Coordinates of C-alpha atoms in Angstrom, one line a residue:
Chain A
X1 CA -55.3 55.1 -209.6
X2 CA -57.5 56.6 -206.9
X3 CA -59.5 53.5 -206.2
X4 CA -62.7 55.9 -206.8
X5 CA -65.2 55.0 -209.5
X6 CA -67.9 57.4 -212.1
X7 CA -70.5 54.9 -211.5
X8 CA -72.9 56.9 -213.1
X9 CA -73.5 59.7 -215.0
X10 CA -76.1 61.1 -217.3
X11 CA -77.2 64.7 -218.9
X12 CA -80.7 66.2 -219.8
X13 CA -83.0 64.9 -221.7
X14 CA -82.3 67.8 -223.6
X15 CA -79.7 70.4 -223.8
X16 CA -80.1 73.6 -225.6
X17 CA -83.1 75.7 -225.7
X18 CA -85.2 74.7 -222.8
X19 CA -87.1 77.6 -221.5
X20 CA -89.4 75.0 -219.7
X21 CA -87.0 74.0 -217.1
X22 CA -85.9 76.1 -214.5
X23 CA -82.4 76.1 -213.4
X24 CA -83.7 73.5 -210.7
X25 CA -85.3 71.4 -212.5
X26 CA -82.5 70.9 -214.8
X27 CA -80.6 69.9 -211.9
X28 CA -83.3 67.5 -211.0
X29 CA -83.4 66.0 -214.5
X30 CA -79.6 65.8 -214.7
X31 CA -79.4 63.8 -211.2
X32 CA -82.2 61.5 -211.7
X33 CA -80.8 60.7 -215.1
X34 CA -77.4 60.0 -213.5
X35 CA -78.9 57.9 -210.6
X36 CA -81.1 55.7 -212.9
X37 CA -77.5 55.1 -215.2
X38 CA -76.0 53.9 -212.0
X39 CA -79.0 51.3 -211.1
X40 CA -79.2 53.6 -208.0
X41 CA -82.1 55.3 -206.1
X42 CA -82.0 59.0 -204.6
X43 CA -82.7 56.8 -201.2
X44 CA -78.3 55.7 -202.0
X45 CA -76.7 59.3 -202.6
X46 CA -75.1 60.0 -198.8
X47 CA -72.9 62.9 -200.4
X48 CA -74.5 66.0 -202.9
X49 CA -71.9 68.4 -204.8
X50 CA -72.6 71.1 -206.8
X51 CA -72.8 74.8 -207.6
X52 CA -74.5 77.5 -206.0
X53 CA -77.3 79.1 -207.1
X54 CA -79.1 76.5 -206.1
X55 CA -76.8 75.4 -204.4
X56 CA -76.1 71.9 -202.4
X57 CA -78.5 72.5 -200.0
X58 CA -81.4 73.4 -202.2
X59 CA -80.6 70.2 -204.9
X60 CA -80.3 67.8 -201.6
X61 CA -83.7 68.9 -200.6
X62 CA -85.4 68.8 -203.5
X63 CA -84.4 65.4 -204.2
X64 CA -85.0 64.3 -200.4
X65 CA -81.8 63.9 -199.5
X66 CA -80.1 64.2 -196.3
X67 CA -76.8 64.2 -196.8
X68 CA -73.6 63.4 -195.0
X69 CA -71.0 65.3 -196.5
X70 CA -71.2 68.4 -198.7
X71 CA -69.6 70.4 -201.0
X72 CA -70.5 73.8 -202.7
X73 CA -67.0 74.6 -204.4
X74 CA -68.1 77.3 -207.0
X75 CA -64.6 78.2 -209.0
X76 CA -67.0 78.3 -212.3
X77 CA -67.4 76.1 -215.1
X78 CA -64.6 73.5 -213.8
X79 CA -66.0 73.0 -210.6
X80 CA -67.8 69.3 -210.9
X81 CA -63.9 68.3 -211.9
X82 CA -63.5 69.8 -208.5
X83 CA -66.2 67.9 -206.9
X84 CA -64.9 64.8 -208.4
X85 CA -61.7 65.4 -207.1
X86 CA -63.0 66.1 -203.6
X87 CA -65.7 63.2 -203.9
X88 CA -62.4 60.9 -204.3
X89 CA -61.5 62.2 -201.0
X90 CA -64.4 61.8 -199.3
X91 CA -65.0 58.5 -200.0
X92 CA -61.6 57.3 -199.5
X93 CA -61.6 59.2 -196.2
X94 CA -65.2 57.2 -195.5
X95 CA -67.0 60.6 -195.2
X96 CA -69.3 59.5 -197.9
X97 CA -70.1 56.1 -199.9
X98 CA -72.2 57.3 -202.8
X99 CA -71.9 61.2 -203.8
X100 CA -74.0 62.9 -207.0
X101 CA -72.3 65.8 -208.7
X102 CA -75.0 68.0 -210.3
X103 CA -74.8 70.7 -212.4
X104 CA -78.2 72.4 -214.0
X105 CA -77.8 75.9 -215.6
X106 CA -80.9 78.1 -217.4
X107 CA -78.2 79.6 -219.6
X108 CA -79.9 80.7 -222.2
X109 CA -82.8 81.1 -221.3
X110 CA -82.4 82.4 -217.8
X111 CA -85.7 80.7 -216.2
X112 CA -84.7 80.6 -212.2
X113 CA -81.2 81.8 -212.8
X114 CA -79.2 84.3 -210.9
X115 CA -78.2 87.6 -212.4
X116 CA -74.6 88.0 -212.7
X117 CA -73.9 91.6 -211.3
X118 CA -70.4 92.6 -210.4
X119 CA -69.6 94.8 -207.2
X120 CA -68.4 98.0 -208.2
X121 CA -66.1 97.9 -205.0
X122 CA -65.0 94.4 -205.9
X123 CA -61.0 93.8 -207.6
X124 CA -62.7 93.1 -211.0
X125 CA -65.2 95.9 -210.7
X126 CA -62.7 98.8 -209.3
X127 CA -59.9 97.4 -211.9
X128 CA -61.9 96.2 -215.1
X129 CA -65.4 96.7 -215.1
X130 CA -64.4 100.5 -215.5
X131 CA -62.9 99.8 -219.3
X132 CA -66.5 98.2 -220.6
X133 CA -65.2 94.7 -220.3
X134 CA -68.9 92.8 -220.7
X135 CA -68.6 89.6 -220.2
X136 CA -66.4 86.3 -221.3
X137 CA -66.1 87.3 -224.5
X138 CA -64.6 91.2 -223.8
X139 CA -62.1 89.2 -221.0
X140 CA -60.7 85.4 -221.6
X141 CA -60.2 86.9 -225.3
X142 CA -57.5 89.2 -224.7
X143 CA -54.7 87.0 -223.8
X144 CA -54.6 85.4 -227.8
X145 CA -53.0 88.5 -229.3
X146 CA -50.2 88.3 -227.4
X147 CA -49.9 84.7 -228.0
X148 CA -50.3 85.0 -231.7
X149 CA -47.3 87.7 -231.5
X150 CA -44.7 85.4 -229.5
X151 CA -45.9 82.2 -231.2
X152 CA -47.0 83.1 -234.8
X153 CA -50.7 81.4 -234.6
X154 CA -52.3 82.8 -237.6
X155 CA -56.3 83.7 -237.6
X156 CA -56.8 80.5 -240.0
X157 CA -55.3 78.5 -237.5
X158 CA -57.3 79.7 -235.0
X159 CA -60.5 79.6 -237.0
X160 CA -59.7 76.1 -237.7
X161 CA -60.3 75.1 -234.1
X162 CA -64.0 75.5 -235.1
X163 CA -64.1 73.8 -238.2
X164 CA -62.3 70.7 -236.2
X165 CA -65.0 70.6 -233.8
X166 CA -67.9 71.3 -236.1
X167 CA -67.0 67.9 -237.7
X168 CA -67.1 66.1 -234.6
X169 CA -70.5 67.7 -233.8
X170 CA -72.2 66.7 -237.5
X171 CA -71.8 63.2 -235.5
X172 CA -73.6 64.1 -233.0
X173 CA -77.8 64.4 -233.3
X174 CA -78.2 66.5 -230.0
X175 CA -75.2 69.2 -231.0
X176 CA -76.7 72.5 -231.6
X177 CA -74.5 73.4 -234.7
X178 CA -74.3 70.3 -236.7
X179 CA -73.6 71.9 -240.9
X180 CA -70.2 71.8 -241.8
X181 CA -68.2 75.2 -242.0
X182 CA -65.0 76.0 -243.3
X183 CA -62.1 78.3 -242.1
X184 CA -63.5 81.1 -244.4
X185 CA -67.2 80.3 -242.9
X186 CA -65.5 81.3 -239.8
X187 CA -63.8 83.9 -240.5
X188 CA -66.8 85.6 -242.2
X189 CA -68.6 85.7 -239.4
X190 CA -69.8 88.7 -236.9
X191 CA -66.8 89.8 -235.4
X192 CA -67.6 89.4 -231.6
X193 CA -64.5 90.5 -229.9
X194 CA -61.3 91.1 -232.4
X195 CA -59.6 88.8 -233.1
X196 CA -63.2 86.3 -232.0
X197 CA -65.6 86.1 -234.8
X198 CA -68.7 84.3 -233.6
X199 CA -68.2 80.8 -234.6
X200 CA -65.0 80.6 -232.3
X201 CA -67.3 81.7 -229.0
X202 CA -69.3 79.3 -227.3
X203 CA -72.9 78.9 -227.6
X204 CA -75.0 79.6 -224.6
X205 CA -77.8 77.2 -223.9
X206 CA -79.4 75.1 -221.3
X207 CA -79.0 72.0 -219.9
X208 CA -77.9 69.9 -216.9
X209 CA -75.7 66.7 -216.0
X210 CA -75.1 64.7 -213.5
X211 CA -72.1 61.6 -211.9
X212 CA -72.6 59.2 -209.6
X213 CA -68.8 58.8 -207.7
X214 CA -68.4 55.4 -205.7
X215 CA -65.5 52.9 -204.5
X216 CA -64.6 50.9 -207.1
X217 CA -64.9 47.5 -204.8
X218 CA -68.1 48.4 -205.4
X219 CA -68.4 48.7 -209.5
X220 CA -70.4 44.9 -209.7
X221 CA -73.5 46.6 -208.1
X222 CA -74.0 49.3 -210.7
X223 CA -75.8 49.3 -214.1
X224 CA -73.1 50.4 -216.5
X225 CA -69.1 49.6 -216.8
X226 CA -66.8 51.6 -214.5
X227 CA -65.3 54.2 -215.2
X228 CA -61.9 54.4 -213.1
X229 CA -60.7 57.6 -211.7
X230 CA -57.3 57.6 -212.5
X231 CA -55.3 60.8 -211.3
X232 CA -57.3 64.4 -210.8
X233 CA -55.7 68.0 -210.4
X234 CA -57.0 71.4 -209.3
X235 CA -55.2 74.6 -209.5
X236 CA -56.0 78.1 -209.5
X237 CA -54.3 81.9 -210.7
X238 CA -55.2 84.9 -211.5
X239 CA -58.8 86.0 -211.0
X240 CA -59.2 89.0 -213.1
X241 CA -57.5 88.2 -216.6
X242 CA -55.3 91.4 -216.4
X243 CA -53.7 89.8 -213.6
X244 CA -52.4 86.2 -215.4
X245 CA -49.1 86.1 -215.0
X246 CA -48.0 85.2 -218.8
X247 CA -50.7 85.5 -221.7
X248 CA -48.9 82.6 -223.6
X249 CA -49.7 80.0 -221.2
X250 CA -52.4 78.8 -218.6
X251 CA -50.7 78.0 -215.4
X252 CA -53.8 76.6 -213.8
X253 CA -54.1 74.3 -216.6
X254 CA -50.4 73.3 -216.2
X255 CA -50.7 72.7 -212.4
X256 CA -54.0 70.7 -212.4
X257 CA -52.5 68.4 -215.5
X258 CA -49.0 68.0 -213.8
X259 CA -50.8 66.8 -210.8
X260 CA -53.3 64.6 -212.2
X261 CA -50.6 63.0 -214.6
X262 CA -48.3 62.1 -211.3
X263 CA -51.2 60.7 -209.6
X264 CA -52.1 58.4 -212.5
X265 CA -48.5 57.6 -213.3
X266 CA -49.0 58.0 -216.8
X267 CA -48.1 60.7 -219.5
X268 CA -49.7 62.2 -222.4
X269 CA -48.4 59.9 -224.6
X270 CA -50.9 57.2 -223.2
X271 CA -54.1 59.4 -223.6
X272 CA -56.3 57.5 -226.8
X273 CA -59.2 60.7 -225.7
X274 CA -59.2 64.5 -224.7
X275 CA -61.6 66.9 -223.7
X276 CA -60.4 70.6 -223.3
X277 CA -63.0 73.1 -221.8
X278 CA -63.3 75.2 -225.1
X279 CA -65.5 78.5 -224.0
X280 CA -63.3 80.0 -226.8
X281 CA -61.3 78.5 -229.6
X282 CA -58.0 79.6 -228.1
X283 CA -58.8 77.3 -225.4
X284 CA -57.8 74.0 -226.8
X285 CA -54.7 75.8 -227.7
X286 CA -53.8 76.1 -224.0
X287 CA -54.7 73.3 -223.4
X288 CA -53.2 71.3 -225.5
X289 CA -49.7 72.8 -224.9
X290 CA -50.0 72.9 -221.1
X291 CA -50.6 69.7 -220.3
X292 CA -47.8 68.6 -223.1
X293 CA -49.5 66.8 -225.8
X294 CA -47.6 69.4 -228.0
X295 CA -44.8 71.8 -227.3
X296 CA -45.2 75.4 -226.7
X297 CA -46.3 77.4 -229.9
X298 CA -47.5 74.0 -231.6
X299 CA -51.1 73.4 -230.7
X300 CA -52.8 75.9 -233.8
X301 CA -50.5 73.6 -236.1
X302 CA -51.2 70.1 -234.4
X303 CA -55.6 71.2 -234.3
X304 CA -54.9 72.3 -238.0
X305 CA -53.3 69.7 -239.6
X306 CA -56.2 67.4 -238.4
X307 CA -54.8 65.3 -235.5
X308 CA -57.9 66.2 -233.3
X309 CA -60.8 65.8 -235.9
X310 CA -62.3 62.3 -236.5
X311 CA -59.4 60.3 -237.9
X312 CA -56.8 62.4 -236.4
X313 CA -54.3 61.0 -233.3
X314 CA -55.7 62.7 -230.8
X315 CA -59.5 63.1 -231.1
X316 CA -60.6 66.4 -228.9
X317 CA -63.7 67.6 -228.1
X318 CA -65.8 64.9 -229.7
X319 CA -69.2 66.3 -228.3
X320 CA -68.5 69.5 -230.5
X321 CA -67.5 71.3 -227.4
X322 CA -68.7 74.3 -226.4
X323 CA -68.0 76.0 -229.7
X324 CA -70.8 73.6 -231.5
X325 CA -72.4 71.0 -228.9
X326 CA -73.5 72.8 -226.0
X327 CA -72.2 75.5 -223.0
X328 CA -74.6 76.4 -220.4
X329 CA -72.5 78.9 -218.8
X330 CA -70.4 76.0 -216.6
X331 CA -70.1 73.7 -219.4
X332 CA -67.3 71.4 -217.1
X333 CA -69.7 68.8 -216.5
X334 CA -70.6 68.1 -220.2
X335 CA -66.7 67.6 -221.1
X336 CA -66.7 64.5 -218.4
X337 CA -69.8 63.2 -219.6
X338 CA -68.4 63.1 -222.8
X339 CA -65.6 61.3 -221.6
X340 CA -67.2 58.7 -219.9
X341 CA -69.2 58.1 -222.8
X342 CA -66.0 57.8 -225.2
X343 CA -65.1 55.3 -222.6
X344 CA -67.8 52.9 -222.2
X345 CA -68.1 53.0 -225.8
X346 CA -71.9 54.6 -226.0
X347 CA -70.8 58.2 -227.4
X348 CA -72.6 59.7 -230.5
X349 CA -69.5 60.8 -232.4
X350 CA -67.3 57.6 -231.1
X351 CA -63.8 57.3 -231.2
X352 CA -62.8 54.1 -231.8
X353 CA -62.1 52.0 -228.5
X354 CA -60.3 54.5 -226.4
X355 CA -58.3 53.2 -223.2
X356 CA -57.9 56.7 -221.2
X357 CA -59.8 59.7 -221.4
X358 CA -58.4 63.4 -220.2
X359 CA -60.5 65.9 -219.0
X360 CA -59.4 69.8 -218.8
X361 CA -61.4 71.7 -217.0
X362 CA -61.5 75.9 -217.1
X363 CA -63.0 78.7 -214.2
X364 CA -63.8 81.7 -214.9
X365 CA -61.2 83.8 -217.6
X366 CA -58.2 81.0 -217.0
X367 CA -58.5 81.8 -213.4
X368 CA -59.0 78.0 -212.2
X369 CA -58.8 74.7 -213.7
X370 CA -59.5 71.0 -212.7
X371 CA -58.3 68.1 -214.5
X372 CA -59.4 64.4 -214.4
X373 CA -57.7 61.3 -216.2
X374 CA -59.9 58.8 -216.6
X375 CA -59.2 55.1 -217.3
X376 CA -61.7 52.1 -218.8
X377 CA -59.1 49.9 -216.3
X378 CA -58.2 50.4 -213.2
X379 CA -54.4 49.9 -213.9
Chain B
X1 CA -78.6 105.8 -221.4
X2 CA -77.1 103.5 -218.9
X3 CA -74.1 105.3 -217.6
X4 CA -70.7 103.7 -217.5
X5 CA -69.4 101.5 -214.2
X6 CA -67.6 103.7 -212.2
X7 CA -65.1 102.0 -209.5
X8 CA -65.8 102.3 -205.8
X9 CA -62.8 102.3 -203.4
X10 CA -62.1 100.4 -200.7
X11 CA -59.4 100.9 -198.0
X12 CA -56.8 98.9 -199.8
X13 CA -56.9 100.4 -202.7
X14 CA -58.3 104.7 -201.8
X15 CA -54.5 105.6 -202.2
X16 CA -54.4 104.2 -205.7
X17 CA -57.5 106.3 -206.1
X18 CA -56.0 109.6 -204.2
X19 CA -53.0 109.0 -206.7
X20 CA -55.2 109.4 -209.9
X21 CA -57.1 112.2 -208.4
X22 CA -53.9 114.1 -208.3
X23 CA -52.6 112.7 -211.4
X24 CA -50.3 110.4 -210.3
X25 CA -50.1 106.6 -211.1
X26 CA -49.3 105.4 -207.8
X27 CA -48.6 101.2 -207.2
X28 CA -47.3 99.5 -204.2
X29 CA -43.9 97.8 -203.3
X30 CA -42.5 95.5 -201.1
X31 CA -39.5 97.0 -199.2
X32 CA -38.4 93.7 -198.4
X33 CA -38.1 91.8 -201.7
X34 CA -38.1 95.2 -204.3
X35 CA -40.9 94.1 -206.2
X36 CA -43.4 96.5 -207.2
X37 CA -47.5 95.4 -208.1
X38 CA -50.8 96.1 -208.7
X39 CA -53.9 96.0 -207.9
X40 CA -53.4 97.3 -204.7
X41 CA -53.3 94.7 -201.3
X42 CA -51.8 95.0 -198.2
X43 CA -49.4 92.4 -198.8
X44 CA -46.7 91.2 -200.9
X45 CA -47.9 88.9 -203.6
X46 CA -43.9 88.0 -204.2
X47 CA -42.6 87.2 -200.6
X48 CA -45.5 87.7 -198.0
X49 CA -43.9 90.5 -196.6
X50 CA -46.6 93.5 -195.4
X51 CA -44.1 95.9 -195.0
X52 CA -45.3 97.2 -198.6
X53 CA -45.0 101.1 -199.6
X54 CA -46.8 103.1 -202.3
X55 CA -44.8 104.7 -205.4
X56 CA -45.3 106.7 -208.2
X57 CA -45.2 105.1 -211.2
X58 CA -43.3 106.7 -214.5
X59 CA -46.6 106.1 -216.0
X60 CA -44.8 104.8 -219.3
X61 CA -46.1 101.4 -220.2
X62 CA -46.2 99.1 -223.4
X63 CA -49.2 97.1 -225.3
X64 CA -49.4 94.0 -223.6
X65 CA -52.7 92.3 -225.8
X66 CA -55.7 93.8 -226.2
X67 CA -59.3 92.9 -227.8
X68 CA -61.6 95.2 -230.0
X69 CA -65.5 95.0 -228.5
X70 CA -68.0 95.0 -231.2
X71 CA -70.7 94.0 -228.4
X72 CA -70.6 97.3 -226.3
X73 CA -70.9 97.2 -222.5
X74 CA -74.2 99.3 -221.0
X75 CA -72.4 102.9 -221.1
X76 CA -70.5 102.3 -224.2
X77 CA -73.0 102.2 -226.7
X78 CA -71.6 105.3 -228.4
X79 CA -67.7 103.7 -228.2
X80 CA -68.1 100.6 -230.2
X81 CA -66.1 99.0 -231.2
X82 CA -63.4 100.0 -228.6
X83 CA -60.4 98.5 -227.6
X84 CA -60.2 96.9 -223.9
X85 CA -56.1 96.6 -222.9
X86 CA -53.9 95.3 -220.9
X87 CA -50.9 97.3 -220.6
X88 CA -47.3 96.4 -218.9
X89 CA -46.1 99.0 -217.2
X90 CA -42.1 100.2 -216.8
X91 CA -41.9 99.0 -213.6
X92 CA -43.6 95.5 -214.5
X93 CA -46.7 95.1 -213.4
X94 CA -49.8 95.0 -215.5
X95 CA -53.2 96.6 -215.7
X96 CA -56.5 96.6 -217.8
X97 CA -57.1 99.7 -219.6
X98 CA -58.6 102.0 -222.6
X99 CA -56.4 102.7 -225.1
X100 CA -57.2 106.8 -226.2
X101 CA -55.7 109.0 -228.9
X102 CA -55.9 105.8 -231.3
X103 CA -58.4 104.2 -233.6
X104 CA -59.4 100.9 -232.4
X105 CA -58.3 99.0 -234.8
X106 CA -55.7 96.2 -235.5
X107 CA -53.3 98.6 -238.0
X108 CA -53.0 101.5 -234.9
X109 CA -52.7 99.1 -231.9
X110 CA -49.6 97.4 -232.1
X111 CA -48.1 95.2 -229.6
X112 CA -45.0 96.3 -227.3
X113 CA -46.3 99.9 -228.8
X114 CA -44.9 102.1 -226.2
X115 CA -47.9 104.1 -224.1
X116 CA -48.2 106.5 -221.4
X117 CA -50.9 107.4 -219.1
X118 CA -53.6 109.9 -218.8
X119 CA -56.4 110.2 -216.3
X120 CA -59.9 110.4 -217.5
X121 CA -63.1 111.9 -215.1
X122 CA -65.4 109.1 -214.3
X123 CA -67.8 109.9 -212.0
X124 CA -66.3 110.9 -208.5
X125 CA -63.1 109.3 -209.5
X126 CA -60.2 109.8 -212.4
X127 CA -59.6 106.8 -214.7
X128 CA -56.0 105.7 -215.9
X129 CA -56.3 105.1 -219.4
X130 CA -53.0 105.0 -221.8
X131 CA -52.4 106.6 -225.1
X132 CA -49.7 107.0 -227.6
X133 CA -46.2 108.1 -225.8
X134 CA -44.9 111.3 -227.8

């Protein structure tokens, strides 16, 4: 246990298409939302965390806060895992007392938003720019061939993914994709990026979130149950997807998990709830099998024979993920709000009475990855 | 018609650049530890070392994974869909690529395929790219 506290945390209103909020004000929304959920007022927050563009600084001032101790870690989507892990830090070190983690993103509709140009002199631009990569969808794809060759995942298995999630979402009132598909739905659809038909990419919407991260001597004085911070784990590898160092496996994922598990003293076996970042329906493949909830090769079979959908063992992605609830672009912050919900007991599509909650977070193409375990007790 | 992305060079890498210009795949490796890599850095990614030395690769180098793009980047309109590859070279290291000489499509690219490099014109600079090894 770390001692450290999500003493609040909130999303939007509304997620999805929003082309009346800028990327700003989503941050606003998603921070006032969060602050409210603790019982708080702006006039508590001492520490601000998020992305840039805007930025810390910009999010700080527009709320009126002057804070004493920031952070701006931008790794991409798993970065307010990051800022968790880093908010734990502070506040143990007595840098801060009460830090929001924000994240705001016009993804979809691009109201406010930054452009996302690439330097032609940069690594990625000199080294895979050059081949038309466009985009997630032309990069964080490739790796799956291989591991379909070395591990035998077949396209139904990966298609199934999908159809998992999409049954967690038809719980859920505020996922964007909510009908029931089936692995031949999938599978029919536009080919995006072989082997990615459309329904295993991510939507791309807008939307915001926010947490409120406090000592947990503290958790009497806030509006909702604690949620304990139980172990946390960053890691990073390769930063052009060329460059990971096996196709078969997400090292980042491994490192962040292995260090978060130590630091909670538990194992996988304990986890009752997991979120996996899932920008593609690989995703919870890797994740699954690099943290250990299954062995190598496994995870397509273990998603597929229902152990993640509601009923099943392991209940993953119980927002819908990315695939069917929401993904702004950095869709990290969504996967923890999930998880705290699952763990107060206030989700849409809840899982029954779950005890510990996992969070795998993803950066850019597998390029960095934060992972949170969170716990309903302190332990 | 949006032309495609061509690479600019910086110091680090101009001699990977030079290399193409002349035809040659040329990597770096570290003559302490032995191991050869790419991209191009003025350090050893294995051992730390920076007493690192460019090489000219066999150009021979297998199908690592690929993806077929049916959502064409600005420049490629024409292309789609189009394979996007990362191939392992002889000597290890790996490196994004097109695949020519081959319909893009999951019958002609097979994995561990064996490949060998061409250079295409790309602007002011020449482009590995990898096609069938005969």
């Amino acid at each position: 246990m770390t001692g450290v506290i999500i003493a609040g945390a909130a999303e939007t209103d509304r997620v999805g298409r929003l082309p009346g909020h800028s990327t700003l004000q989503l941050h606003i929304e998603g921070a006032l939302n969060a602050v409210a959920d603790a019982g708080l007022s702006l006039r508590d927050i001492d520490g601000i965390a998020t992305v840039a563009s805007p930025g810390p600084v910009q999010v700080a001032h527009a709320l009126g806060i002057t804070p004493d101790w920031i952070d701006g870690t931008g790794v991409g989507g798993t970065s307010f895992l990051l800022h968790v892990r880093h908010a734990v830090a502070a506040i143990r070190a007595g840098y801060a007392r009460t830090v929001l983690i924000t994240h705001g993103e016009s993804g979809r509709s691009r109201v406010g938003a930054t452009g996302f140009r690439l330097a032609a002199s940069s690594p990625p631009g000199q080294f895979e720019a050059p081949y038309g990569t466009f985009g997630p969808t032309t990069t964080f794809t490739i790796p799956v061939l291989r591991y379909m060759k070395e591990y035998g995942l077949t396209h139904e298995q990966l298609a199934y993914v999908a159809v998992a999630q999409r049954r967690w979402a038809a719980k859920n009132p505020r996922a964007a994709f909510r009908d029931p598909v089936t692995v031949e739905d999938v599978l029919a659809s536009r080919m995006v990026a072989y082997p990615f038909h459309l329904l295993e990419c991510c939507l791309v919407t807008d939307g915001g979130g926010a947490l409120v991260i406090a000592s947990a001597d503290r958790a009497a004085e806030f509006g909702k149950p604690a949620v304990h911070i139980l172990g946390t784990g960053e890691s990073s590898e390769a930063p052009m997807i060329s460059q990971m160092a096996d196709f078969t496996e997400s090292q980042a994922f491994r490192l962040a998990g292995r260090a978060a598990f130590a630091e909670a003293g538990i194992g996988p076996s304990d986890v009752d709830h997991l979120m996996v970042y899932d920008a593609f329906a690989h995703v919870p493949i890797y994740g699954l099998e690099a943290l250990g909830f299954v062995g190598k090769g496994e995870a397509g079979a273990f998603i597929a024979d229902g152990n993640t959908e509601p009923g099943g063992s392991l209940p993953l992605n119980t927002n819908g993920g990315g695939l069917s609830y929401t993904h702004t672009g950095m869709y990290g912050m969504f996967a923890i709000t999930e998880g705290v919900r699952q763990l107060r007991g206030e989700a849409a599509a809840q899982a029954g009475d779950p005890q510990i909650s996992v969070i795998v977070g993803n950066g850019g193409m597998f390029a960095t990855s934060g992972v949170l375990i969170l716990g309903r007790q302190p332990r | 018609m949006t032309a495609k992305p061509v690479p600019v060079p910086t110091p680090e890498t101009q001699p990977f650049w030079d290399g193409c210009a002349a035809g040659e795949l040329r990597i770096q490796r570290c003559a302490d530890c032995g191991r050869p890599y790419f991209y191009p850095r003025p350090v050893c990614p294995a051992c730390g070392s920076r007493n690192v030395a460019w090489f000219t690769a066999s150009g021979r180098a297998t199908l690592y994974s690929y993806v077929i793009n049916h959502r064409p980047a600005p420049g490629f309109q024409d292309e789609a869909p189009y394979a996007i590859a990362v191939v392992q070279l002889e000597e290890g290291p790996r490196m994004m690529t097109s695949i020519v000489g081959l319909p893009a499509t999951p019958e002609a690219l097979v994995l561990d395929m064996p490949l060998r490099v061409s250079f295409e014109r790309r602007g002011d600079v020449s482009l590995p790219v990898f096609g069938p090894d005969q």
